[in-house]
PDB file of N, CA and C in Angstrom:
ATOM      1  N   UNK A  73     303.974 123.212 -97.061  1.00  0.00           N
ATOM      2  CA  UNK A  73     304.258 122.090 -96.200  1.00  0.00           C
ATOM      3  C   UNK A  73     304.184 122.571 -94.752  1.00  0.00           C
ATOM      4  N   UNK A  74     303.642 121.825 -94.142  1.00  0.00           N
ATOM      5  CA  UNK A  74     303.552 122.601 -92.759  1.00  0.00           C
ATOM      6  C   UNK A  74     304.079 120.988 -91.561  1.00  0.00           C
ATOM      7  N   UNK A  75     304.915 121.878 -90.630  1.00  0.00           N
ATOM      8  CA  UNK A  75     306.057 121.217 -90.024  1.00  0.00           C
ATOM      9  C   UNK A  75     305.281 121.000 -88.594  1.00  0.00           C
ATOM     10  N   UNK A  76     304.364 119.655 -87.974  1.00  0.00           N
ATOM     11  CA  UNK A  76     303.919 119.811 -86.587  1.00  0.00           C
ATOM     12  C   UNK A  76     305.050 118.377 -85.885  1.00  0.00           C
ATOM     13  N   UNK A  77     305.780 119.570 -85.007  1.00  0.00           N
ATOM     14  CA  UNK A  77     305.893 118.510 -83.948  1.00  0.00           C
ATOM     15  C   UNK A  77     305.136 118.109 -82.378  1.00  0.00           C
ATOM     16  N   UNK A  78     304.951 117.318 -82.161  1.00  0.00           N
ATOM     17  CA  UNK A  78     305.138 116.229 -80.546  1.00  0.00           C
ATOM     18  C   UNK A  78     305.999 116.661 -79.626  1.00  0.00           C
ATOM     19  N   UNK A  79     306.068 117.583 -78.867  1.00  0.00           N
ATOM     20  CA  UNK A  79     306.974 117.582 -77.532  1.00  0.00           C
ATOM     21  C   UNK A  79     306.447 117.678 -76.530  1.00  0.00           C
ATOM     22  N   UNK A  80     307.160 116.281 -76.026  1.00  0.00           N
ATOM     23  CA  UNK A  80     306.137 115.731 -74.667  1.00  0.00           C
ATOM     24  C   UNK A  80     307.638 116.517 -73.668  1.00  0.00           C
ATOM     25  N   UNK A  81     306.761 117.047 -72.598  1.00  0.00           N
ATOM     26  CA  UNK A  81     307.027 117.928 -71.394  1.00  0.00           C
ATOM     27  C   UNK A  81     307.575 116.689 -70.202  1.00  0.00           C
ATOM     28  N   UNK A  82     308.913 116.874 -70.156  1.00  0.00           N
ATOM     29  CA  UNK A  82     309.336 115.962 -69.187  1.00  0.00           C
ATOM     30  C   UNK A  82     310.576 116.765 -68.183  1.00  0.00           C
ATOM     31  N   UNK A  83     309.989 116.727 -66.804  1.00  0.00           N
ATOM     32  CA  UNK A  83     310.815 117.862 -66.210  1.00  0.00           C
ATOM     33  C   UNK A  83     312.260 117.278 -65.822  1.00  0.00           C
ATOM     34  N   UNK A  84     312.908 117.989 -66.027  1.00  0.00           N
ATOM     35  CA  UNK A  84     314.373 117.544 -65.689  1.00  0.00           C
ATOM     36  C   UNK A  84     314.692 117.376 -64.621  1.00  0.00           C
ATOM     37  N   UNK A  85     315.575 116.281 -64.281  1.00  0.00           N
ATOM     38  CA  UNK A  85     315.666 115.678 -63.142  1.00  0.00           C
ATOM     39  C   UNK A  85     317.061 115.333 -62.689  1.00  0.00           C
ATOM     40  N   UNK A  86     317.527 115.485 -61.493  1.00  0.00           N
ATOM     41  CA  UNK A  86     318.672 115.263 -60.910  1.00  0.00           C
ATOM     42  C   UNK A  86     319.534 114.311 -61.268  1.00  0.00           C
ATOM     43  N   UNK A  87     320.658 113.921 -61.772  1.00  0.00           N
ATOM     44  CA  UNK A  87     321.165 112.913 -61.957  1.00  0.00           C
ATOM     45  C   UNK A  87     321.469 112.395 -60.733  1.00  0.00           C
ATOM     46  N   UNK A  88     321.444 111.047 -60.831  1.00  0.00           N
ATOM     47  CA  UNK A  88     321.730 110.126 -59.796  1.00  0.00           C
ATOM     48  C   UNK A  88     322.901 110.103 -59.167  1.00  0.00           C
ATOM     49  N   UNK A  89     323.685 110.529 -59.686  1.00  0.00           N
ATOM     50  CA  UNK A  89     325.249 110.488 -59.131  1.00  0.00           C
ATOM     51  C   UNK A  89     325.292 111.829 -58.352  1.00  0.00           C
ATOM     52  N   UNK A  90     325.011 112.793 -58.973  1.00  0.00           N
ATOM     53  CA  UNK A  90     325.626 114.090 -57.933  1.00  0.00           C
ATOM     54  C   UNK A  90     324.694 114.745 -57.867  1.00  0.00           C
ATOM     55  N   UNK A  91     323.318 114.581 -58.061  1.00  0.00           N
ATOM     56  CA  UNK A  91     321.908 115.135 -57.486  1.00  0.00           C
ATOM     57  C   UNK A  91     322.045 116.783 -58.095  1.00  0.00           C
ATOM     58  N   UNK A  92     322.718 116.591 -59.425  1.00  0.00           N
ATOM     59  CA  UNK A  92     322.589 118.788 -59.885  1.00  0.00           C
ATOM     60  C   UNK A  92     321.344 117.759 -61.461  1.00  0.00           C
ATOM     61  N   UNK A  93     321.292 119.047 -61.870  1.00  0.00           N
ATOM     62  CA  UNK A  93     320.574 119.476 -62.634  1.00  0.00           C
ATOM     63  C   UNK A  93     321.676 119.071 -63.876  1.00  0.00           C
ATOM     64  N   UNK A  94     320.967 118.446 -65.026  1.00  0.00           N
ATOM     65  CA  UNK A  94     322.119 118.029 -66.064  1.00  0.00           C
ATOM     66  C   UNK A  94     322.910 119.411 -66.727  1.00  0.00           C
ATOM     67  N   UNK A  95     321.465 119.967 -67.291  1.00  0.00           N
ATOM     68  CA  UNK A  95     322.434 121.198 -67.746  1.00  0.00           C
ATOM     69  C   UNK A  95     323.432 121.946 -67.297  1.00  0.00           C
ATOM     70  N   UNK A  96     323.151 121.776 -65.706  1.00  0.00           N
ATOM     71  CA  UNK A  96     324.327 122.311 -64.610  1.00  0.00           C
ATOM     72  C   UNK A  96     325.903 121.854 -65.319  1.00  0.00           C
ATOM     73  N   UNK A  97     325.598 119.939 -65.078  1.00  0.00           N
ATOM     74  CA  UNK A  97     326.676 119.446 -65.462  1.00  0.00           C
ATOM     75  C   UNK A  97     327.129 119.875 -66.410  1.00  0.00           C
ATOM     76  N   UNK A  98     326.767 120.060 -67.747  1.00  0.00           N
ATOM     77  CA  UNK A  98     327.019 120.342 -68.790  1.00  0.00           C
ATOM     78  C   UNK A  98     327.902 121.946 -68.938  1.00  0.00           C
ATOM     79  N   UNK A  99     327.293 122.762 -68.111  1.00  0.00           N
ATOM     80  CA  UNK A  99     327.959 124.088 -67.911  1.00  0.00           C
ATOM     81  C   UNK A  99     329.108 124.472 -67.346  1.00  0.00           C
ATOM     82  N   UNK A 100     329.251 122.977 -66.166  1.00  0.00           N
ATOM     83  CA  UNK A 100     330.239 123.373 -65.417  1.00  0.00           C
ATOM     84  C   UNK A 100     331.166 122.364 -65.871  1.00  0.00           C
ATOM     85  N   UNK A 101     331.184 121.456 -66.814  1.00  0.00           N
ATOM     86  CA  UNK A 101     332.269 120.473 -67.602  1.00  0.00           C
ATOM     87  C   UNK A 101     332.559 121.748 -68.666  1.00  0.00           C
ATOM     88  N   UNK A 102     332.216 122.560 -69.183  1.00  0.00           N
ATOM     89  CA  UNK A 102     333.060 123.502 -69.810  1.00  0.00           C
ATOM     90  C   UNK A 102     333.024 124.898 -69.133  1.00  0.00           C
ATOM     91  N   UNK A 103     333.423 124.641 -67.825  1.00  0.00           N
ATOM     92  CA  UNK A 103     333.842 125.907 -67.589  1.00  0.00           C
ATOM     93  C   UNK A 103     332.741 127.050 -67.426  1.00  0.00           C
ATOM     94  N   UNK A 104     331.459 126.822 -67.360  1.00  0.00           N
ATOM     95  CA  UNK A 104     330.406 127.674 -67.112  1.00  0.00           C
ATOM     96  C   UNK A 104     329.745 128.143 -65.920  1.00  0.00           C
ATOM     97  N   UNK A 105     329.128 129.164 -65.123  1.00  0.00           N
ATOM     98  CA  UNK A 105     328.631 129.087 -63.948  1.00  0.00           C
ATOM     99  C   UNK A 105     326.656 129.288 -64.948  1.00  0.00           C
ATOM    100  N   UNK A 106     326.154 128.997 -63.926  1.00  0.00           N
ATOM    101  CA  UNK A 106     324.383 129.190 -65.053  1.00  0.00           C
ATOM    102  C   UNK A 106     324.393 130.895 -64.632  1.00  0.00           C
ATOM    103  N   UNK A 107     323.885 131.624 -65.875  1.00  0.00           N
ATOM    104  CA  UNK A 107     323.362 133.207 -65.649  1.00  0.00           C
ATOM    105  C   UNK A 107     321.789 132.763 -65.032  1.00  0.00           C
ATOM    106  N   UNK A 108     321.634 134.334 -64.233  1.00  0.00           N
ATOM    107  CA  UNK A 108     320.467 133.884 -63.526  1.00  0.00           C
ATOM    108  C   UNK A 108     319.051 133.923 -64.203  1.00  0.00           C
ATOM    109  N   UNK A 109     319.119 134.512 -65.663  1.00  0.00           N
ATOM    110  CA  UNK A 109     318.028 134.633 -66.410  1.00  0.00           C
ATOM    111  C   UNK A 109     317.929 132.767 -67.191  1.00  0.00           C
ATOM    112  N   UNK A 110     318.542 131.681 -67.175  1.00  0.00           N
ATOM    113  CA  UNK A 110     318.689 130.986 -67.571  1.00  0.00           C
ATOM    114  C   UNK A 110     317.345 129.698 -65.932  1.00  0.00           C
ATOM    115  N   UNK A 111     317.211 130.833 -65.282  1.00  0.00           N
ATOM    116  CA  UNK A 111     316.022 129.991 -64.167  1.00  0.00           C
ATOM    117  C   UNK A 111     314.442 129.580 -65.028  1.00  0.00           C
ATOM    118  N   UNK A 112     314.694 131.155 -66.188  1.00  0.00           N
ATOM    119  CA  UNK A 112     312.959 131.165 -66.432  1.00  0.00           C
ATOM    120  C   UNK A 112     313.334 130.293 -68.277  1.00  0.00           C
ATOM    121  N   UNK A 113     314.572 129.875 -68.535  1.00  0.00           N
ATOM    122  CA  UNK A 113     314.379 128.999 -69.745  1.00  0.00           C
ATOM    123  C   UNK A 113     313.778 127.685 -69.829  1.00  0.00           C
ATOM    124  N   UNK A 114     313.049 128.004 -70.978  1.00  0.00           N
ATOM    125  CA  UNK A 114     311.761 126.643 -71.434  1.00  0.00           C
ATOM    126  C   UNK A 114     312.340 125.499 -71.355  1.00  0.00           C
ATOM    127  N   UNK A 115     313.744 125.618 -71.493  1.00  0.00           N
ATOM    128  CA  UNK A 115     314.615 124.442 -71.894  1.00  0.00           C
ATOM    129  C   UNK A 115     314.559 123.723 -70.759  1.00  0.00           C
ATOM    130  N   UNK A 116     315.073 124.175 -69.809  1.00  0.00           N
ATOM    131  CA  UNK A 116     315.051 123.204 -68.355  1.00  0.00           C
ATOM    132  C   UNK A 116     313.736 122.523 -68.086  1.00  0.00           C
ATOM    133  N   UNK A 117     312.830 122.461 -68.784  1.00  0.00           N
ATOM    134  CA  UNK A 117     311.710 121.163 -68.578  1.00  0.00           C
ATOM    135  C   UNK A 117     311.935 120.220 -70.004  1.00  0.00           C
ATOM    136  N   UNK A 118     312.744 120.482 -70.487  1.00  0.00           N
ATOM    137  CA  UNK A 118     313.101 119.141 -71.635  1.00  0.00           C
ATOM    138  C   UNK A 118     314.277 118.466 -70.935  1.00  0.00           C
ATOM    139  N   UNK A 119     314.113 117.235 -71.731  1.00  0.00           N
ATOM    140  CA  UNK A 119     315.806 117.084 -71.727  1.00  0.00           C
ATOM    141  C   UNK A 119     316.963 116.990 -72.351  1.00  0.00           C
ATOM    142  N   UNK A 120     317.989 117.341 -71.272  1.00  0.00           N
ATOM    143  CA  UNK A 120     318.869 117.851 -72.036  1.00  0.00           C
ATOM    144  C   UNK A 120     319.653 117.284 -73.701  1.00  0.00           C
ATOM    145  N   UNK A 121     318.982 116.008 -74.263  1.00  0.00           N
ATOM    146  CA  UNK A 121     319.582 115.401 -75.365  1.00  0.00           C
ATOM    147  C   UNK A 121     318.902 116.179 -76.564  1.00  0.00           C
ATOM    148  N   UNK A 122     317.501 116.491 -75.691  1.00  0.00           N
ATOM    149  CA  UNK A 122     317.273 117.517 -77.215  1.00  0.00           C
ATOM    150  C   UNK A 122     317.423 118.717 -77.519  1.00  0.00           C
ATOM    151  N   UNK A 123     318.575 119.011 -76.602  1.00  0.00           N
ATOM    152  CA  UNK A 123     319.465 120.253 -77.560  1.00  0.00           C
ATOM    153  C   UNK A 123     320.854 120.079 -77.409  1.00  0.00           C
ATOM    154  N   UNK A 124     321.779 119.074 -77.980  1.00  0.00           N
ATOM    155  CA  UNK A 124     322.515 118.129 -77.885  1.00  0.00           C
ATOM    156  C   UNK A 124     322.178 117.192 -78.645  1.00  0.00           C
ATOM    157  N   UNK A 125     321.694 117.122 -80.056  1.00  0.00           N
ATOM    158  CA  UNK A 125     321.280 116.097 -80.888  1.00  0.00           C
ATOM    159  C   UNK A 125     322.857 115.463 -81.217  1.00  0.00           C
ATOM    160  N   UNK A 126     322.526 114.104 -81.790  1.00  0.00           N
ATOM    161  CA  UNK A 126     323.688 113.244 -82.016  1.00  0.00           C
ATOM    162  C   UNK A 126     323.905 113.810 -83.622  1.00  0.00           C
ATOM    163  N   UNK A 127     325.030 113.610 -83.783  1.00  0.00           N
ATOM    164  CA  UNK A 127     325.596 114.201 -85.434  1.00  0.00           C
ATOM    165  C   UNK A 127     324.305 113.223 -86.317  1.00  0.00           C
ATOM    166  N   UNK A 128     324.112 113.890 -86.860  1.00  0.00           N
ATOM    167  CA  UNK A 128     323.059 113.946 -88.171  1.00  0.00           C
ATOM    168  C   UNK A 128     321.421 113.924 -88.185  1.00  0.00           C
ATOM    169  N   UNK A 129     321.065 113.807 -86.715  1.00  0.00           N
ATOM    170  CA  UNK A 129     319.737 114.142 -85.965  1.00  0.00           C
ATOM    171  C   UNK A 129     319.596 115.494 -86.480  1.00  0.00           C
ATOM    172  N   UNK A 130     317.837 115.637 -86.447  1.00  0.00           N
ATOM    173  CA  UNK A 130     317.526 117.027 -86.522  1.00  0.00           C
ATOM    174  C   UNK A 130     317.400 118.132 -84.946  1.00  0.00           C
ATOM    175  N   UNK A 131     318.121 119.023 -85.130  1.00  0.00           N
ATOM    176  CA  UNK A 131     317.872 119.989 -84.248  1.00  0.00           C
ATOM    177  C   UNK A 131     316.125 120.323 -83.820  1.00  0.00           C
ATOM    178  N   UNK A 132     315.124 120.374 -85.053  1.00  0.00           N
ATOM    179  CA  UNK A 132     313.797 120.984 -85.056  1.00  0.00           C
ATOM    180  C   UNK A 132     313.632 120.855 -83.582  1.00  0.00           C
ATOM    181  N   UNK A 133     313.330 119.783 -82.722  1.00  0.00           N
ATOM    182  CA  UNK A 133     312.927 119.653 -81.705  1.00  0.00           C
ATOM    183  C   UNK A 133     313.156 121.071 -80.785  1.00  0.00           C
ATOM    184  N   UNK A 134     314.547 121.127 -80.209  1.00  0.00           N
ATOM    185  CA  UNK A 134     315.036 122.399 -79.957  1.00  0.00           C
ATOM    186  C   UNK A 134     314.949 123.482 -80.426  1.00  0.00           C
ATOM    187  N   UNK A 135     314.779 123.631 -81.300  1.00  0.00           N
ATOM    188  CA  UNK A 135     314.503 125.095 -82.196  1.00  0.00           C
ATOM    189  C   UNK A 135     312.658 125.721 -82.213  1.00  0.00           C
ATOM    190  N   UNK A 136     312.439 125.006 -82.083  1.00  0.00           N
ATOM    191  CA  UNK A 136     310.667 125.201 -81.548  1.00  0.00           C
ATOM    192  C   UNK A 136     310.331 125.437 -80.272  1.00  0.00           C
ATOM    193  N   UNK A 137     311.068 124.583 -79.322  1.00  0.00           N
ATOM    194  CA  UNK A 137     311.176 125.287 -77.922  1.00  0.00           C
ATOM    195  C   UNK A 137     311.959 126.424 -77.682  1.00  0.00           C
ATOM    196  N   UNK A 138     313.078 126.665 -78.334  1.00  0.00           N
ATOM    197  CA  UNK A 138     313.897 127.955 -78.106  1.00  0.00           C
ATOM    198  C   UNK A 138     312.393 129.136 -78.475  1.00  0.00           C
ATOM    199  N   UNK A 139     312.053 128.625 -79.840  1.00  0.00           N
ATOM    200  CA  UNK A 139     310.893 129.827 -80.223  1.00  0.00           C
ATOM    201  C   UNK A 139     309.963 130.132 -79.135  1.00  0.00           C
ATOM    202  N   UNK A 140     309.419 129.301 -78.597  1.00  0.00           N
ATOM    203  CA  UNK A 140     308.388 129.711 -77.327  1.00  0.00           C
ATOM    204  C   UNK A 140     309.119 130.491 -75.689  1.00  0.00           C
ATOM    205  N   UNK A 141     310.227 130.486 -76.263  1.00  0.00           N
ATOM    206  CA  UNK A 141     311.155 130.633 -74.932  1.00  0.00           C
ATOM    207  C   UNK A 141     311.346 132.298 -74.190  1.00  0.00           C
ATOM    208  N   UNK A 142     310.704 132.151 -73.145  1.00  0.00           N
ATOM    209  CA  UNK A 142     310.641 133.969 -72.634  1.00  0.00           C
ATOM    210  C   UNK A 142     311.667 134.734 -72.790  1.00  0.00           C
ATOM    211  N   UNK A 143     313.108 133.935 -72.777  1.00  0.00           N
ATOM    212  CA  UNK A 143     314.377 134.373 -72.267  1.00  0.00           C
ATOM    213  C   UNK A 143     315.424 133.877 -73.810  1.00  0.00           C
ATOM    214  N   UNK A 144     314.333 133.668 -74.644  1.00  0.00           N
ATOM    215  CA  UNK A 144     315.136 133.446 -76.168  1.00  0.00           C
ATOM    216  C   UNK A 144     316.287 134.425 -76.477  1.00  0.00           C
ATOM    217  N   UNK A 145     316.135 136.122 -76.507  1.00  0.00           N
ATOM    218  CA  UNK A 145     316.806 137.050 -76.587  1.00  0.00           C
ATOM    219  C   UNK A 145     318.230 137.163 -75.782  1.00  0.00           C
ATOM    220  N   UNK A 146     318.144 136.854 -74.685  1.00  0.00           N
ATOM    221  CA  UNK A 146     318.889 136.793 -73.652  1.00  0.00           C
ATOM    222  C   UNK A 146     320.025 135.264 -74.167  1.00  0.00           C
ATOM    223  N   UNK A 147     319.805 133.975 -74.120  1.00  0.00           N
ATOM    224  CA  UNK A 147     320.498 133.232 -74.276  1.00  0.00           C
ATOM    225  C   UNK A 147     320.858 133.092 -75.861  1.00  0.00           C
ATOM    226  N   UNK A 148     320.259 133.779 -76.614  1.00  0.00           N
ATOM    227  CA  UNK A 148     321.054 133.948 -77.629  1.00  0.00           C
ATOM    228  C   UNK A 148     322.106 134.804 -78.194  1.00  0.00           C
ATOM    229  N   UNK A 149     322.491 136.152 -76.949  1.00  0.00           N
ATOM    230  CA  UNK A 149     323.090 137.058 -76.751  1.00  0.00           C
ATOM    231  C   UNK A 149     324.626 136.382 -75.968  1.00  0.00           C
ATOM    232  N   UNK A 150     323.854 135.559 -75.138  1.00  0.00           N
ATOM    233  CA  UNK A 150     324.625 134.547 -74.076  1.00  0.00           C
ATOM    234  C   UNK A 150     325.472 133.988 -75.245  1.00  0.00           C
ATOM    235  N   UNK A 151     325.032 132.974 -75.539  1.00  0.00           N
ATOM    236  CA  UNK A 151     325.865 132.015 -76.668  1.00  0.00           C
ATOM    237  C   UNK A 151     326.378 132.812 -77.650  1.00  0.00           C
ATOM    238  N   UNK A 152     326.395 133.492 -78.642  1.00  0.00           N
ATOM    239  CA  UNK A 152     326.731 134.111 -79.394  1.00  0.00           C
ATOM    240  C   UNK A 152     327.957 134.966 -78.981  1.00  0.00           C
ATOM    241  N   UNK A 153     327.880 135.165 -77.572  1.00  0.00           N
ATOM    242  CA  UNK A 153     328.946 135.717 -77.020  1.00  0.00           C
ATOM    243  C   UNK A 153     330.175 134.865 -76.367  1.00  0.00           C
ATOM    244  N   UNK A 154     330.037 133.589 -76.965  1.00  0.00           N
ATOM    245  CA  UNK A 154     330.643 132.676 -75.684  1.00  0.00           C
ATOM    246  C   UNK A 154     331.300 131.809 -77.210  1.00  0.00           C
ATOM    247  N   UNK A 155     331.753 131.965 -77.474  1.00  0.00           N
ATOM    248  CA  UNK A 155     332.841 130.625 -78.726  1.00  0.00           C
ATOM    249  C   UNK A 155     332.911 129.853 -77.796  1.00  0.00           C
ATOM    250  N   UNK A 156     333.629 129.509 -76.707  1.00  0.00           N
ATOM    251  CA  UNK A 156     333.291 128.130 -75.980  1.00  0.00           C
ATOM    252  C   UNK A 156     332.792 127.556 -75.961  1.00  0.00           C
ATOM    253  N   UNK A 157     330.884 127.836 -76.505  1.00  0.00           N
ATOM    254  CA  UNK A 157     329.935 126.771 -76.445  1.00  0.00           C
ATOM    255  C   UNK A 157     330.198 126.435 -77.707  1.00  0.00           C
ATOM    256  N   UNK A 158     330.976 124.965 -78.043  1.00  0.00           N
ATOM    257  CA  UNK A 158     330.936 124.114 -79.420  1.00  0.00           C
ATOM    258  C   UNK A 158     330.440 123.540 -79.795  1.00  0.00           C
ATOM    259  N   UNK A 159     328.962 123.147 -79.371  1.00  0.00           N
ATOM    260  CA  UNK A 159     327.939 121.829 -79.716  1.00  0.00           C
ATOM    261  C   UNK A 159     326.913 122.659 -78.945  1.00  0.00           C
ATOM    262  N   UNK A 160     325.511 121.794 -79.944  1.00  0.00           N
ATOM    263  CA  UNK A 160     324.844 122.405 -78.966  1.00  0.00           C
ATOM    264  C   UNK A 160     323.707 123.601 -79.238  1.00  0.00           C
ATOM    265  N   UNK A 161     322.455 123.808 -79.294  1.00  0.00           N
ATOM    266  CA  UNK A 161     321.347 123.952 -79.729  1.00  0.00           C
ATOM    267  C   UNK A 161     321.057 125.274 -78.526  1.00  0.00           C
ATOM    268  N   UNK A 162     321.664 126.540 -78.706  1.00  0.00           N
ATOM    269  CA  UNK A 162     321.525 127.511 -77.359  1.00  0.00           C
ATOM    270  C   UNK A 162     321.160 128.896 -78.630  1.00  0.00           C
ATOM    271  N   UNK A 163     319.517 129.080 -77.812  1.00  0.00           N
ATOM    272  CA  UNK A 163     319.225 130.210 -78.366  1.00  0.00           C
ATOM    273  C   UNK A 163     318.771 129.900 -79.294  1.00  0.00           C
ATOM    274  N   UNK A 164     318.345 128.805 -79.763  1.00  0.00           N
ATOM    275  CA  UNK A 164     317.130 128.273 -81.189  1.00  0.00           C
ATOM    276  C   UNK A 164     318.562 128.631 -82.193  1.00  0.00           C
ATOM    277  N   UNK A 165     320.710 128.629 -81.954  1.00  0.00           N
ATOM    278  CA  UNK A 165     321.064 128.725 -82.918  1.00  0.00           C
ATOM    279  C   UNK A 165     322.153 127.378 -82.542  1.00  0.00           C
ATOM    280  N   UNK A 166     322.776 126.850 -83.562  1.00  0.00           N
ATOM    281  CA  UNK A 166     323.556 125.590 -83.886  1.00  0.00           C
ATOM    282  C   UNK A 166     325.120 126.348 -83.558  1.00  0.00           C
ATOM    283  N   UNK A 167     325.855 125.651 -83.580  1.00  0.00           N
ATOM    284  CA  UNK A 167     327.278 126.353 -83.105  1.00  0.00           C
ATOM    285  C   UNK A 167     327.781 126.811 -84.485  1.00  0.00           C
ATOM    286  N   UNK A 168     327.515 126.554 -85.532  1.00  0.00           N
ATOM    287  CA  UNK A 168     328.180 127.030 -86.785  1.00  0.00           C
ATOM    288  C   UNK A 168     327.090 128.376 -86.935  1.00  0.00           C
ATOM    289  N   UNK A 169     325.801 128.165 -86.430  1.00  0.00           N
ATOM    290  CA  UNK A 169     324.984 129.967 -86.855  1.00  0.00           C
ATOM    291  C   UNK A 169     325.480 130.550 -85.371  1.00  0.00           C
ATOM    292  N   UNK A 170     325.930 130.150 -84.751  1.00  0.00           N
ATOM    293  CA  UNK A 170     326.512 131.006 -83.457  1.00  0.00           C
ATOM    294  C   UNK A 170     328.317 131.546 -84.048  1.00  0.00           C
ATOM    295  N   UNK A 171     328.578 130.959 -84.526  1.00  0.00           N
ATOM    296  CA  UNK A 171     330.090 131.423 -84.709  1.00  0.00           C
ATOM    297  C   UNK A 171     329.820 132.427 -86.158  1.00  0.00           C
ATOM    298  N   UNK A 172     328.951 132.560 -87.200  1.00  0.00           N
ATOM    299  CA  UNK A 172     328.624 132.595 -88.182  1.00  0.00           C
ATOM    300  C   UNK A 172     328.043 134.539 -87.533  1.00  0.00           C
ATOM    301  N   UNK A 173     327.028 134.316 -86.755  1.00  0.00           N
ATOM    302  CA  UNK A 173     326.841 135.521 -85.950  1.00  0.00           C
ATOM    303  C   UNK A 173     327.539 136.318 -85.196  1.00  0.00           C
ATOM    304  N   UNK A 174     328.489 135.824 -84.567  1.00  0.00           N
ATOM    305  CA  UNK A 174     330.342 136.569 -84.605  1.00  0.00           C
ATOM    306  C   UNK A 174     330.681 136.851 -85.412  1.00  0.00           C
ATOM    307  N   UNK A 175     330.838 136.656 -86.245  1.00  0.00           N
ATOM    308  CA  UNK A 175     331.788 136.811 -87.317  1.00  0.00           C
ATOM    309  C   UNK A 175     331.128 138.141 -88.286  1.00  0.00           C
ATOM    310  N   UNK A 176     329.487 138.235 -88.291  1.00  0.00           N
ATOM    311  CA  UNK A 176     328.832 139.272 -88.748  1.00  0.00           C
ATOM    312  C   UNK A 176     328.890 140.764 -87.747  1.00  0.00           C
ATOM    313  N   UNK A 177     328.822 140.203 -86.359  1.00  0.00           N
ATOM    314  CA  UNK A 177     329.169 141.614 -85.684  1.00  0.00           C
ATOM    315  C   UNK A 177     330.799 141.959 -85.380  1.00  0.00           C
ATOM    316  N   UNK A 178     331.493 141.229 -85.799  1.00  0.00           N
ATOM    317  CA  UNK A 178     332.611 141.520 -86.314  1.00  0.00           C
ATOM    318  C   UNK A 178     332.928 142.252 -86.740  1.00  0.00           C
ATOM    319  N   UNK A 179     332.486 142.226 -88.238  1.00  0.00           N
ATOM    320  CA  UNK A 179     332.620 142.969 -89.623  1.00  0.00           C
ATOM    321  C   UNK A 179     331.940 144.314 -89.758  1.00  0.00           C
TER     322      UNK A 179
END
Protein backbone atom coordinates (compact mmCIF):
# COMPACT_ATOMS: atom_id res chain seq x y z
CA UNK A 1 0.00 0.00 0.00
CA UNK A 2 1.65 3.07 -0.66
CA UNK A 3 0.66 6.31 1.39
CA UNK A 4 0.82 9.79 -1.10
CA UNK A 5 -0.01 12.86 0.46
CA UNK A 6 -0.96 16.69 -0.88
CA UNK A 7 0.82 19.34 1.14
CA UNK A 8 0.13 22.53 -0.17
CA UNK A 9 2.96 25.11 1.11
CA UNK A 10 1.31 27.99 2.86
CA UNK A 11 3.66 30.42 4.65
CA UNK A 12 2.77 31.33 8.03
CA UNK A 13 1.53 34.41 8.80
CA UNK A 14 1.18 36.94 11.57
CA UNK A 15 -1.84 36.84 13.49
CA UNK A 16 -3.91 39.75 13.35
CA UNK A 17 -4.11 40.60 16.85
CA UNK A 18 -0.48 40.75 18.00
CA UNK A 19 1.41 40.54 14.61
CA UNK A 20 3.95 37.27 16.16
CA UNK A 21 4.19 34.26 14.43
CA UNK A 22 1.49 31.55 15.69
CA UNK A 23 3.87 29.07 16.76
CA UNK A 24 5.45 31.91 18.78
CA UNK A 25 2.03 32.14 20.43
CA UNK A 26 1.80 28.74 21.06
CA UNK A 27 5.35 28.59 22.80
CA UNK A 28 4.96 31.38 24.79
CA UNK A 29 1.18 30.31 26.17
CA UNK A 30 3.17 27.42 27.68
CA UNK A 31 5.91 28.92 28.93
CA UNK A 32 8.42 28.55 25.98
CA UNK A 33 11.05 31.00 24.49
CA UNK A 34 11.71 29.53 20.41
CA UNK A 35 15.48 27.72 20.34
CA UNK A 36 17.35 29.29 17.62
CA UNK A 37 17.70 26.10 15.49
CA UNK A 38 13.82 26.09 15.34
CA UNK A 39 14.47 29.38 12.43
CA UNK A 40 15.53 26.60 9.77
CA UNK A 41 12.22 24.19 10.74
CA UNK A 42 10.07 23.01 7.70
CA UNK A 43 7.29 23.46 9.99
CA UNK A 44 7.10 27.23 10.05
CA UNK A 45 5.84 27.30 6.33
CA UNK A 46 2.75 25.09 7.31
CA UNK A 47 0.24 25.84 9.47
CA UNK A 48 0.22 25.60 12.64
CA UNK A 49 -3.21 23.19 12.86
CA UNK A 50 -1.31 20.61 11.14
CA UNK A 51 0.68 19.70 13.91
CA UNK A 52 -2.04 20.28 16.40
CA UNK A 53 -4.57 17.88 14.81
CA UNK A 54 -8.06 17.84 16.54
CA UNK A 55 -8.60 14.48 18.70
CA UNK A 56 -9.12 11.71 16.24
CA UNK A 57 -7.58 13.46 13.00
CA UNK A 58 -4.60 11.90 11.52
CA UNK A 59 -1.23 13.25 12.47
CA UNK A 60 0.30 11.82 8.75
CA UNK A 61 0.25 15.32 7.51
CA UNK A 62 2.89 16.40 10.15
CA UNK A 63 4.84 13.44 10.30
CA UNK A 64 5.94 13.68 6.57
CA UNK A 65 6.99 17.16 6.99
CA UNK A 66 8.85 16.47 10.25
CA UNK A 67 10.59 13.64 7.81
CA UNK A 68 11.87 16.20 5.27
CA UNK A 69 12.87 18.48 8.11
CA UNK A 70 16.77 19.67 8.31
CA UNK A 71 16.47 20.25 12.03
CA UNK A 72 14.28 16.86 12.66
CA UNK A 73 17.16 15.59 15.11
CA UNK A 74 17.37 18.65 17.01
CA UNK A 75 13.53 19.22 17.78
CA UNK A 76 13.07 15.87 18.57
CA UNK A 77 15.81 16.01 21.24
CA UNK A 78 13.95 19.42 22.09
CA UNK A 79 10.55 17.78 22.79
CA UNK A 80 11.51 14.66 24.18
CA UNK A 81 13.25 16.67 26.64
CA UNK A 82 10.46 18.97 27.57
CA UNK A 83 7.18 16.86 29.32
CA UNK A 84 5.59 20.23 29.12
CA UNK A 85 4.89 19.87 25.55
CA UNK A 86 1.31 17.88 26.00
CA UNK A 87 -0.27 17.97 22.57
CA UNK A 88 1.13 18.24 19.67
CA UNK A 89 3.08 16.75 16.64
CA UNK A 90 7.06 18.01 17.56
CA UNK A 91 9.76 16.07 15.96
CA UNK A 92 7.55 13.73 13.55
CA UNK A 93 6.63 12.32 17.53
CA UNK A 94 2.90 12.52 19.27
CA UNK A 95 3.06 13.39 23.04
CA UNK A 96 2.40 9.77 24.17
CA UNK A 97 5.79 8.57 21.73
CA UNK A 98 7.45 11.65 23.36
CA UNK A 99 6.71 10.67 26.97
CA UNK A 100 7.07 6.88 25.90
CA UNK A 101 10.84 8.01 24.77
CA UNK A 102 11.48 9.32 28.39
CA UNK A 103 10.59 6.80 29.92
CA UNK A 104 13.08 4.46 27.64
CA UNK A 105 16.10 6.74 28.42
CA UNK A 106 15.10 6.48 31.76
CA UNK A 107 15.46 2.91 32.19
Amino acid sequence: MSLHLQLQFMPMRATPLTGRDPLDEVLAAIGHGRPAWQRDALCREYPLEVFFPRPGKPSTAARVICARCAVLEECRSWAIGDPSLGCGIFGGMSASERAAARLRQAA
